[in-house]
Amino acid sequence: MKTINNNLFARKLLAGAVGLGLSTLAVSATAQEPVAPINLMTTTESYDPIRYEAAFIIAERWRELGFEVNVQPTEFSTALERFYDQQDFDATILGWTGRTDRLDPQFFLSTLDSRQSNLGGNNPGGYDNPEFDALFDEQSREFDPDARQQLVQEMQELYKSDVPLLILFYRDEVVAYNNEAFEGFNPMAGEGLYSEWGPMEAVPLGERSVLRIGGPQEPDNLNPLASTSVWGWKWMRLYYDRLVRLSADVEPLPWAAESVDQVDDTTIAVTLREGMTFHDGEPVTAEDVAFTFNYYLDQDYSYFNSYLAALDSIEQIDDLTVHFHLGEPSASFASITLSQIPILPKHIWEEIEDASTLSPSDTPTVGSGPFVHERFDRGEFMALSKFEDHFHADEIAVDGVEFIIYADMEGVYTGLQTGQIDVTAWRMEPGQIGLAEAEEHLNVVNVPDFGYYHLTFNLRREPFDDRAVRRALAMASDRERMVNVLLDGRGEVGASVIAPVNTFWNDPFVERFPFDMDAARAELEEAGYSWDSDGRLVK
């Protein structure tokens, strides 16, 4: 296709109009307009200097491309609310944590499902591609791993050319613990040391038997039908049980369930362990399980909608048995969905008509998990104690878990170095890693991540409703510099929502958009954009 010089074209149009005697007012109607400015939301420097600095690296190049860009550092919980609950953003830098359950492609693919684009859903950018949605449903129903792999890789190639978001990078999980206070930690890919198994596997080496974890962020809330952050769920999953827990190798392990059996393609039978109780002493029964899943369906909690989409109904068979009836076969329901939904006590939650209206002080914290919720001082401290009546209690060596909330990672590292905490809940900053490696009482652990940092465009707003703009912005994002400078090489430039470490599901051949300013300009010119005399992009 021949590229048109739009400035020259506009001048010829103007000359022709004057020659015809048209008024200046009429001519102005054909004038090109500057492209809408971009507000780029990121986290504050104190919360995450990596995301903060990444925003300025991006803005620098986007301005060079002709866009007006305003970087908006935002407090983390406020950023989450604007991104998910309000969808009030132009472009946002956030991240998905690589929790164990997300090794299955179902979750990350669901973040691009148009049915997840409602307020509170996992597709805040609003990507809408019917072909992608159809493939999502098809892979969900496919039980043959090789056939499902082909569908998952086809989906990655399909969405990538549209660039609804840009995967900035996969950042290595580099964490540390005090080897003089505890041992027994088994780091998990994507989760490091702060996994649900960590407190259940840690072994005290001294008199103190309460494990102290430190991190820079508190939960967004402790409402199991409202929390959308990893900080909320990593804490709640210690005091709520699920029917299934996933091992570090993503093996589904019956947990509150004694057994999980596939009756047929659309029926799954679950039998509970005998003798389980909630923390208030009430028994855990099949009635509680049936109530929980029906309650999640009725409350329409968007965060879990993709997990529950296949579920039609739950039938209580007897005191310990339930049948899950699916509307269609689901390859991930037994291993993933059953491992994510916390079992709620019916006798407490049935009195709550609308869970979304609960205030923090009114939110119940009674579960049946291996730890009991004791305390939450916002912005400062959280505490759990071991539930002695739990079926796994004899395997747990600690008496409790405490979480100390710091203002930033500098505080977290100081707490680790001075013995205030025993383990970090979050990645250390690159400058802290060498210091930690030099301390004899600290063990540094490095594991790959299958989560990612992403820049998501709001496709409902200009200029992001134009595919060419999104592609050009991707080409004008210097992600190599982010990895080499900000991460000190401890990471990898992003490609797909399915990370390379997840080798079976990852498509290594997706379009990658390497940093190339000339290619970015050519993409915009091809789509009819040009630049005014000040270098500002116009259309």
PDB file of N, CA and C in Angstrom, residues 103-171:
ATOM      1  N   LEU A 103      -0.831 -22.143  36.660  1.00  0.00           N
ATOM      2  CA  LEU A 103      -0.049 -22.898  35.678  1.00  0.00           C
ATOM      3  C   LEU A 103      -0.970 -23.512  34.624  1.00  0.00           C
ATOM      4  N   ASP A 104      -2.184 -23.846  35.019  1.00  0.00           N
ATOM      5  CA  ASP A 104      -3.176 -24.238  34.021  1.00  0.00           C
ATOM      6  C   ASP A 104      -3.550 -22.979  33.242  1.00  0.00           C
ATOM      7  N   PRO A 105      -3.661 -23.068  31.920  1.00  0.00           N
ATOM      8  CA  PRO A 105      -3.873 -21.853  31.105  1.00  0.00           C
ATOM      9  C   PRO A 105      -5.227 -21.197  31.295  1.00  0.00           C
ATOM     10  N   GLN A 106      -6.138 -21.859  31.972  1.00  0.00           N
ATOM     11  CA  GLN A 106      -7.511 -21.365  32.067  1.00  0.00           C
ATOM     12  C   GLN A 106      -7.585 -19.940  32.610  1.00  0.00           C
ATOM     13  N   PHE A 107      -6.839 -19.661  33.674  1.00  0.00           N
ATOM     14  CA  PHE A 107      -6.983 -18.346  34.302  1.00  0.00           C
ATOM     15  C   PHE A 107      -6.454 -17.225  33.422  1.00  0.00           C
ATOM     16  N   PHE A 108      -5.206 -17.320  32.988  1.00  0.00           N
ATOM     17  CA  PHE A 108      -4.625 -16.216  32.228  1.00  0.00           C
ATOM     18  C   PHE A 108      -5.352 -15.994  30.905  1.00  0.00           C
ATOM     19  N   LEU A 109      -5.838 -17.054  30.278  1.00  0.00           N
ATOM     20  CA  LEU A 109      -6.619 -16.878  29.055  1.00  0.00           C
ATOM     21  C   LEU A 109      -7.942 -16.184  29.347  1.00  0.00           C
ATOM     22  N   SER A 110      -8.495 -16.434  30.528  1.00  0.00           N
ATOM     23  CA  SER A 110      -9.785 -15.828  30.871  1.00  0.00           C
ATOM     24  C   SER A 110      -9.690 -14.324  31.029  1.00  0.00           C
ATOM     25  N   THR A 111      -8.469 -13.797  31.227  1.00  0.00           N
ATOM     26  CA  THR A 111      -8.316 -12.347  31.381  1.00  0.00           C
ATOM     27  C   THR A 111      -8.512 -11.603  30.057  1.00  0.00           C
ATOM     28  N   LEU A 112      -8.712 -12.347  28.967  1.00  0.00           N
ATOM     29  CA  LEU A 112      -8.992 -11.743  27.664  1.00  0.00           C
ATOM     30  C   LEU A 112     -10.357 -12.178  27.119  1.00  0.00           C
ATOM     31  N   ASP A 113     -11.139 -12.849  27.939  1.00  0.00           N
ATOM     32  CA  ASP A 113     -12.484 -13.296  27.575  1.00  0.00           C
ATOM     33  C   ASP A 113     -13.433 -12.100  27.716  1.00  0.00           C
ATOM     34  N   SER A 114     -14.185 -11.794  26.668  1.00  0.00           N
ATOM     35  CA  SER A 114     -15.059 -10.618  26.696  1.00  0.00           C
ATOM     36  C   SER A 114     -16.112 -10.720  27.795  1.00  0.00           C
ATOM     37  N   ARG A 115     -16.457 -11.937  28.204  1.00  0.00           N
ATOM     38  CA  ARG A 115     -17.450 -12.109  29.264  1.00  0.00           C
ATOM     39  C   ARG A 115     -16.894 -11.754  30.638  1.00  0.00           C
ATOM     40  N   GLN A 116     -15.581 -11.470  30.676  1.00  0.00           N
ATOM     41  CA  GLN A 116     -14.944 -11.021  31.907  1.00  0.00           C
ATOM     42  C   GLN A 116     -14.695  -9.508  31.896  1.00  0.00           C
ATOM     43  N   SER A 117     -15.316  -8.784  30.964  1.00  0.00           N
ATOM     44  CA  SER A 117     -15.035  -7.354  30.818  1.00  0.00           C
ATOM     45  C   SER A 117     -16.006  -6.470  31.594  1.00  0.00           C
ATOM     46  N   ASN A 118     -16.938  -7.066  32.339  1.00  0.00           N
ATOM     47  CA  ASN A 118     -17.840  -6.273  33.160  1.00  0.00           C
ATOM     48  C   ASN A 118     -17.087  -5.717  34.371  1.00  0.00           C
ATOM     49  N   LEU A 119     -17.682  -4.751  35.063  1.00  0.00           N
ATOM     50  CA  LEU A 119     -17.045  -4.160  36.230  1.00  0.00           C
ATOM     51  C   LEU A 119     -16.675  -5.245  37.239  1.00  0.00           C
ATOM     52  N   GLY A 120     -15.423  -5.206  37.702  1.00  0.00           N
ATOM     53  CA  GLY A 120     -14.946  -6.195  38.657  1.00  0.00           C
ATOM     54  C   GLY A 120     -14.386  -7.443  38.020  1.00  0.00           C
ATOM     55  N   GLY A 121     -14.550  -7.600  36.713  1.00  0.00           N
ATOM     56  CA  GLY A 121     -14.071  -8.795  36.027  1.00  0.00           C
ATOM     57  C   GLY A 121     -12.575  -8.729  35.751  1.00  0.00           C
ATOM     58  N   ASN A 122     -12.052  -9.830  35.243  1.00  0.00           N
ATOM     59  CA  ASN A 122     -10.613  -9.958  35.034  1.00  0.00           C
ATOM     60  C   ASN A 122     -10.134  -9.455  33.672  1.00  0.00           C
ATOM     61  N   ASN A 123     -11.051  -8.853  32.906  1.00  0.00           N
ATOM     62  CA  ASN A 123     -10.689  -8.273  31.609  1.00  0.00           C
ATOM     63  C   ASN A 123     -11.075  -6.791  31.597  1.00  0.00           C
ATOM     64  N   PRO A 124     -10.454  -5.991  32.475  1.00  0.00           N
ATOM     65  CA  PRO A 124     -10.846  -4.575  32.574  1.00  0.00           C
ATOM     66  C   PRO A 124     -10.591  -3.786  31.303  1.00  0.00           C
ATOM     67  N   GLY A 125      -9.638  -4.232  30.470  1.00  0.00           N
ATOM     68  CA  GLY A 125      -9.350  -3.517  29.235  1.00  0.00           C
ATOM     69  C   GLY A 125     -10.456  -3.606  28.206  1.00  0.00           C
ATOM     70  N   GLY A 126     -11.338  -4.602  28.343  1.00  0.00           N
ATOM     71  CA  GLY A 126     -12.494  -4.704  27.458  1.00  0.00           C
ATOM     72  C   GLY A 126     -12.225  -5.366  26.123  1.00  0.00           C
ATOM     73  N   TYR A 127     -11.209  -6.236  26.045  1.00  0.00           N
ATOM     74  CA  TYR A 127     -10.940  -6.935  24.782  1.00  0.00           C
ATOM     75  C   TYR A 127     -12.143  -7.796  24.416  1.00  0.00           C
ATOM     76  N   ASP A 128     -12.574  -7.699  23.164  1.00  0.00           N
ATOM     77  CA  ASP A 128     -13.776  -8.409  22.715  1.00  0.00           C
ATOM     78  C   ASP A 128     -13.501  -9.024  21.350  1.00  0.00           C
ATOM     79  N   ASN A 129     -13.264 -10.329  21.350  1.00  0.00           N
ATOM     80  CA  ASN A 129     -12.985 -11.054  20.114  1.00  0.00           C
ATOM     81  C   ASN A 129     -13.791 -12.355  20.147  1.00  0.00           C
ATOM     82  N   PRO A 130     -14.904 -12.437  19.406  1.00  0.00           N
ATOM     83  CA  PRO A 130     -15.755 -13.631  19.450  1.00  0.00           C
ATOM     84  C   PRO A 130     -15.001 -14.917  19.116  1.00  0.00           C
ATOM     85  N   GLU A 131     -14.039 -14.835  18.206  1.00  0.00           N
ATOM     86  CA  GLU A 131     -13.277 -16.025  17.851  1.00  0.00           C
ATOM     87  C   GLU A 131     -12.441 -16.496  19.041  1.00  0.00           C
ATOM     88  N   PHE A 132     -11.858 -15.553  19.771  1.00  0.00           N
ATOM     89  CA  PHE A 132     -11.087 -15.907  20.964  1.00  0.00           C
ATOM     90  C   PHE A 132     -12.001 -16.544  22.011  1.00  0.00           C
ATOM     91  N   ASP A 133     -13.179 -15.962  22.229  1.00  0.00           N
ATOM     92  CA  ASP A 133     -14.118 -16.503  23.216  1.00  0.00           C
ATOM     93  C   ASP A 133     -14.543 -17.919  22.859  1.00  0.00           C
ATOM     94  N   ALA A 134     -14.776 -18.156  21.570  1.00  0.00           N
ATOM     95  CA  ALA A 134     -15.191 -19.492  21.137  1.00  0.00           C
ATOM     96  C   ALA A 134     -14.080 -20.513  21.379  1.00  0.00           C
ATOM     97  N   LEU A 135     -12.839 -20.117  21.098  1.00  0.00           N
ATOM     98  CA  LEU A 135     -11.711 -21.014  21.350  1.00  0.00           C
ATOM     99  C   LEU A 135     -11.513 -21.239  22.844  1.00  0.00           C
ATOM    100  N   PHE A 136     -11.784 -20.219  23.642  1.00  0.00           N
ATOM    101  CA  PHE A 136     -11.680 -20.368  25.097  1.00  0.00           C
ATOM    102  C   PHE A 136     -12.640 -21.454  25.579  1.00  0.00           C
ATOM    103  N   ASP A 137     -13.857 -21.415  25.087  1.00  0.00           N
ATOM    104  CA  ASP A 137     -14.838 -22.437  25.477  1.00  0.00           C
ATOM    105  C   ASP A 137     -14.412 -23.819  24.982  1.00  0.00           C
ATOM    106  N   GLU A 138     -13.879 -23.860  23.773  1.00  0.00           N
ATOM    107  CA  GLU A 138     -13.476 -25.150  23.201  1.00  0.00           C
ATOM    108  C   GLU A 138     -12.338 -25.776  23.994  1.00  0.00           C
ATOM    109  N   GLN A 139     -11.309 -24.978  24.361  1.00  0.00           N
ATOM    110  CA  GLN A 139     -10.192 -25.536  25.127  1.00  0.00           C
ATOM    111  C   GLN A 139     -10.643 -25.943  26.529  1.00  0.00           C
ATOM    112  N   SER A 140     -11.642 -25.247  27.073  1.00  0.00           N
ATOM    113  CA  SER A 140     -12.148 -25.597  28.403  1.00  0.00           C
ATOM    114  C   SER A 140     -12.778 -26.984  28.420  1.00  0.00           C
ATOM    115  N   ARG A 141     -13.370 -27.364  27.284  1.00  0.00           N
ATOM    116  CA  ARG A 141     -14.067 -28.652  27.192  1.00  0.00           C
ATOM    117  C   ARG A 141     -13.157 -29.794  26.750  1.00  0.00           C
ATOM    118  N   GLU A 142     -11.942 -29.464  26.319  1.00  0.00           N
ATOM    119  CA  GLU A 142     -11.060 -30.466  25.716  1.00  0.00           C
ATOM    120  C   GLU A 142     -10.234 -31.177  26.788  1.00  0.00           C
ATOM    121  N   PHE A 143     -10.430 -32.495  26.927  1.00  0.00           N
ATOM    122  CA  PHE A 143      -9.713 -33.268  27.941  1.00  0.00           C
ATOM    123  C   PHE A 143      -8.394 -33.834  27.419  1.00  0.00           C
ATOM    124  N   ASP A 144      -8.256 -33.958  26.113  1.00  0.00           N
ATOM    125  CA  ASP A 144      -7.007 -34.471  25.560  1.00  0.00           C
ATOM    126  C   ASP A 144      -5.939 -33.380  25.635  1.00  0.00           C
ATOM    127  N   PRO A 145      -4.840 -33.594  26.377  1.00  0.00           N
ATOM    128  CA  PRO A 145      -3.846 -32.535  26.588  1.00  0.00           C
ATOM    129  C   PRO A 145      -3.247 -32.001  25.294  1.00  0.00           C
ATOM    130  N   ASP A 146      -2.952 -32.867  24.342  1.00  0.00           N
ATOM    131  CA  ASP A 146      -2.326 -32.404  23.109  1.00  0.00           C
ATOM    132  C   ASP A 146      -3.285 -31.558  22.277  1.00  0.00           C
ATOM    133  N   ALA A 147      -4.546 -31.981  22.223  1.00  0.00           N
ATOM    134  CA  ALA A 147      -5.537 -31.207  21.475  1.00  0.00           C
ATOM    135  C   ALA A 147      -5.794 -29.869  22.162  1.00  0.00           C
ATOM    136  N   ARG A 148      -5.828 -29.894  23.487  1.00  0.00           N
ATOM    137  CA  ARG A 148      -6.037 -28.644  24.225  1.00  0.00           C
ATOM    138  C   ARG A 148      -4.835 -27.709  24.055  1.00  0.00           C
ATOM    139  N   GLN A 149      -3.639 -28.271  24.046  1.00  0.00           N
ATOM    140  CA  GLN A 149      -2.433 -27.465  23.842  1.00  0.00           C
ATOM    141  C   GLN A 149      -2.503 -26.708  22.527  1.00  0.00           C
ATOM    142  N   GLN A 150      -2.959 -27.365  21.466  1.00  0.00           N
ATOM    143  CA  GLN A 150      -3.050 -26.726  20.158  1.00  0.00           C
ATOM    144  C   GLN A 150      -4.028 -25.554  20.184  1.00  0.00           C
ATOM    145  N   LEU A 151      -5.142 -25.733  20.881  1.00  0.00           N
ATOM    146  CA  LEU A 151      -6.132 -24.662  20.988  1.00  0.00           C
ATOM    147  C   LEU A 151      -5.584 -23.477  21.794  1.00  0.00           C
ATOM    148  N   VAL A 152      -4.905 -23.787  22.897  1.00  0.00           N
ATOM    149  CA  VAL A 152      -4.341 -22.741  23.747  1.00  0.00           C
ATOM    150  C   VAL A 152      -3.296 -21.922  22.981  1.00  0.00           C
ATOM    151  N   GLN A 153      -2.478 -22.587  22.193  1.00  0.00           N
ATOM    152  CA  GLN A 153      -1.467 -21.871  21.422  1.00  0.00           C
ATOM    153  C   GLN A 153      -2.102 -21.054  20.294  1.00  0.00           C
ATOM    154  N   GLU A 154      -3.167 -21.561  19.714  1.00  0.00           N
ATOM    155  CA  GLU A 154      -3.883 -20.807  18.687  1.00  0.00           C
ATOM    156  C   GLU A 154      -4.474 -19.530  19.273  1.00  0.00           C
ATOM    157  N   MET A 155      -4.955 -19.604  20.509  1.00  0.00           N
ATOM    158  CA  MET A 155      -5.521 -18.428  21.165  1.00  0.00           C
ATOM    159  C   MET A 155      -4.450 -17.364  21.403  1.00  0.00           C
ATOM    160  N   GLN A 156      -3.251 -17.800  21.755  1.00  0.00           N
ATOM    161  CA  GLN A 156      -2.168 -16.849  22.003  1.00  0.00           C
ATOM    162  C   GLN A 156      -1.804 -16.103  20.725  1.00  0.00           C
ATOM    163  N   GLU A 157      -1.759 -16.817  19.604  1.00  0.00           N
ATOM    164  CA  GLU A 157      -1.442 -16.174  18.336  1.00  0.00           C
ATOM    165  C   GLU A 157      -2.565 -15.223  17.910  1.00  0.00           C
ATOM    166  N   LEU A 158      -3.798 -15.587  18.231  1.00  0.00           N
ATOM    167  CA  LEU A 158      -4.951 -14.804  17.809  1.00  0.00           C
ATOM    168  C   LEU A 158      -5.002 -13.452  18.515  1.00  0.00           C
ATOM    169  N   TYR A 159      -4.871 -13.458  19.832  1.00  0.00           N
ATOM    170  CA  TYR A 159      -5.012 -12.191  20.549  1.00  0.00           C
ATOM    171  C   TYR A 159      -3.785 -11.307  20.374  1.00  0.00           C
ATOM    172  N   LYS A 160      -2.603 -11.912  20.194  1.00  0.00           N
ATOM    173  CA  LYS A 160      -1.361 -11.147  20.263  1.00  0.00           C
ATOM    174  C   LYS A 160      -1.291 -10.061  19.183  1.00  0.00           C
ATOM    175  N   SER A 161      -1.773 -10.350  17.984  1.00  0.00           N
ATOM    176  CA  SER A 161      -1.695  -9.344  16.920  1.00  0.00           C
ATOM    177  C   SER A 161      -2.594  -8.148  17.198  1.00  0.00           C
ATOM    178  N   ASP A 162      -3.621  -8.335  18.048  1.00  0.00           N
ATOM    179  CA  ASP A 162      -4.529  -7.236  18.399  1.00  0.00           C
ATOM    180  C   ASP A 162      -3.961  -6.349  19.508  1.00  0.00           C
ATOM    181  N   VAL A 163      -3.008  -6.863  20.274  1.00  0.00           N
ATOM    182  CA  VAL A 163      -2.361  -6.139  21.375  1.00  0.00           C
ATOM    183  C   VAL A 163      -3.368  -5.467  22.317  1.00  0.00           C
ATOM    184  N   PRO A 164      -4.265  -6.227  22.934  1.00  0.00           N
ATOM    185  CA  PRO A 164      -5.142  -5.615  23.945  1.00  0.00           C
ATOM    186  C   PRO A 164      -4.374  -5.222  25.200  1.00  0.00           C
ATOM    187  N   LEU A 165      -3.219  -5.837  25.386  1.00  0.00           N
ATOM    188  CA  LEU A 165      -2.313  -5.493  26.474  1.00  0.00           C
ATOM    189  C   LEU A 165      -0.907  -5.838  26.028  1.00  0.00           C
ATOM    190  N   LEU A 166       0.070  -5.301  26.753  1.00  0.00           N
ATOM    191  CA  LEU A 166       1.464  -5.579  26.451  1.00  0.00           C
ATOM    192  C   LEU A 166       2.087  -6.242  27.663  1.00  0.00           C
ATOM    193  N   ILE A 167       2.593  -7.459  27.483  1.00  0.00           N
ATOM    194  CA  ILE A 167       3.308  -8.128  28.575  1.00  0.00           C
ATOM    195  C   ILE A 167       4.683  -7.474  28.658  1.00  0.00           C
ATOM    196  N   LEU A 168       4.946  -6.764  29.738  1.00  0.00           N
ATOM    197  CA  LEU A 168       6.210  -6.044  29.854  1.00  0.00           C
ATOM    198  C   LEU A 168       7.360  -6.997  30.094  1.00  0.00           C
ATOM    199  N   PHE A 169       7.245  -7.816  31.135  1.00  0.00           N
ATOM    200  CA  PHE A 169       8.311  -8.772  31.433  1.00  0.00           C
ATOM    201  C   PHE A 169       7.848  -9.787  32.458  1.00  0.00           C
ATOM    202  N   TYR A 170       8.556 -10.911  32.479  1.00  0.00           N
ATOM    203  CA  TYR A 170       8.414 -11.919  33.530  1.00  0.00           C
ATOM    204  C   TYR A 170       9.591 -11.695  34.480  1.00  0.00           C
ATOM    205  N   ARG A 171       9.299 -11.410  35.723  1.00  0.00           N
ATOM    206  CA  ARG A 171      10.345 -11.056  36.679  1.00  0.00           C
ATOM    207  C   ARG A 171      10.651 -12.232  37.594  1.00  0.00           C
TER     208      ARG A 171
END
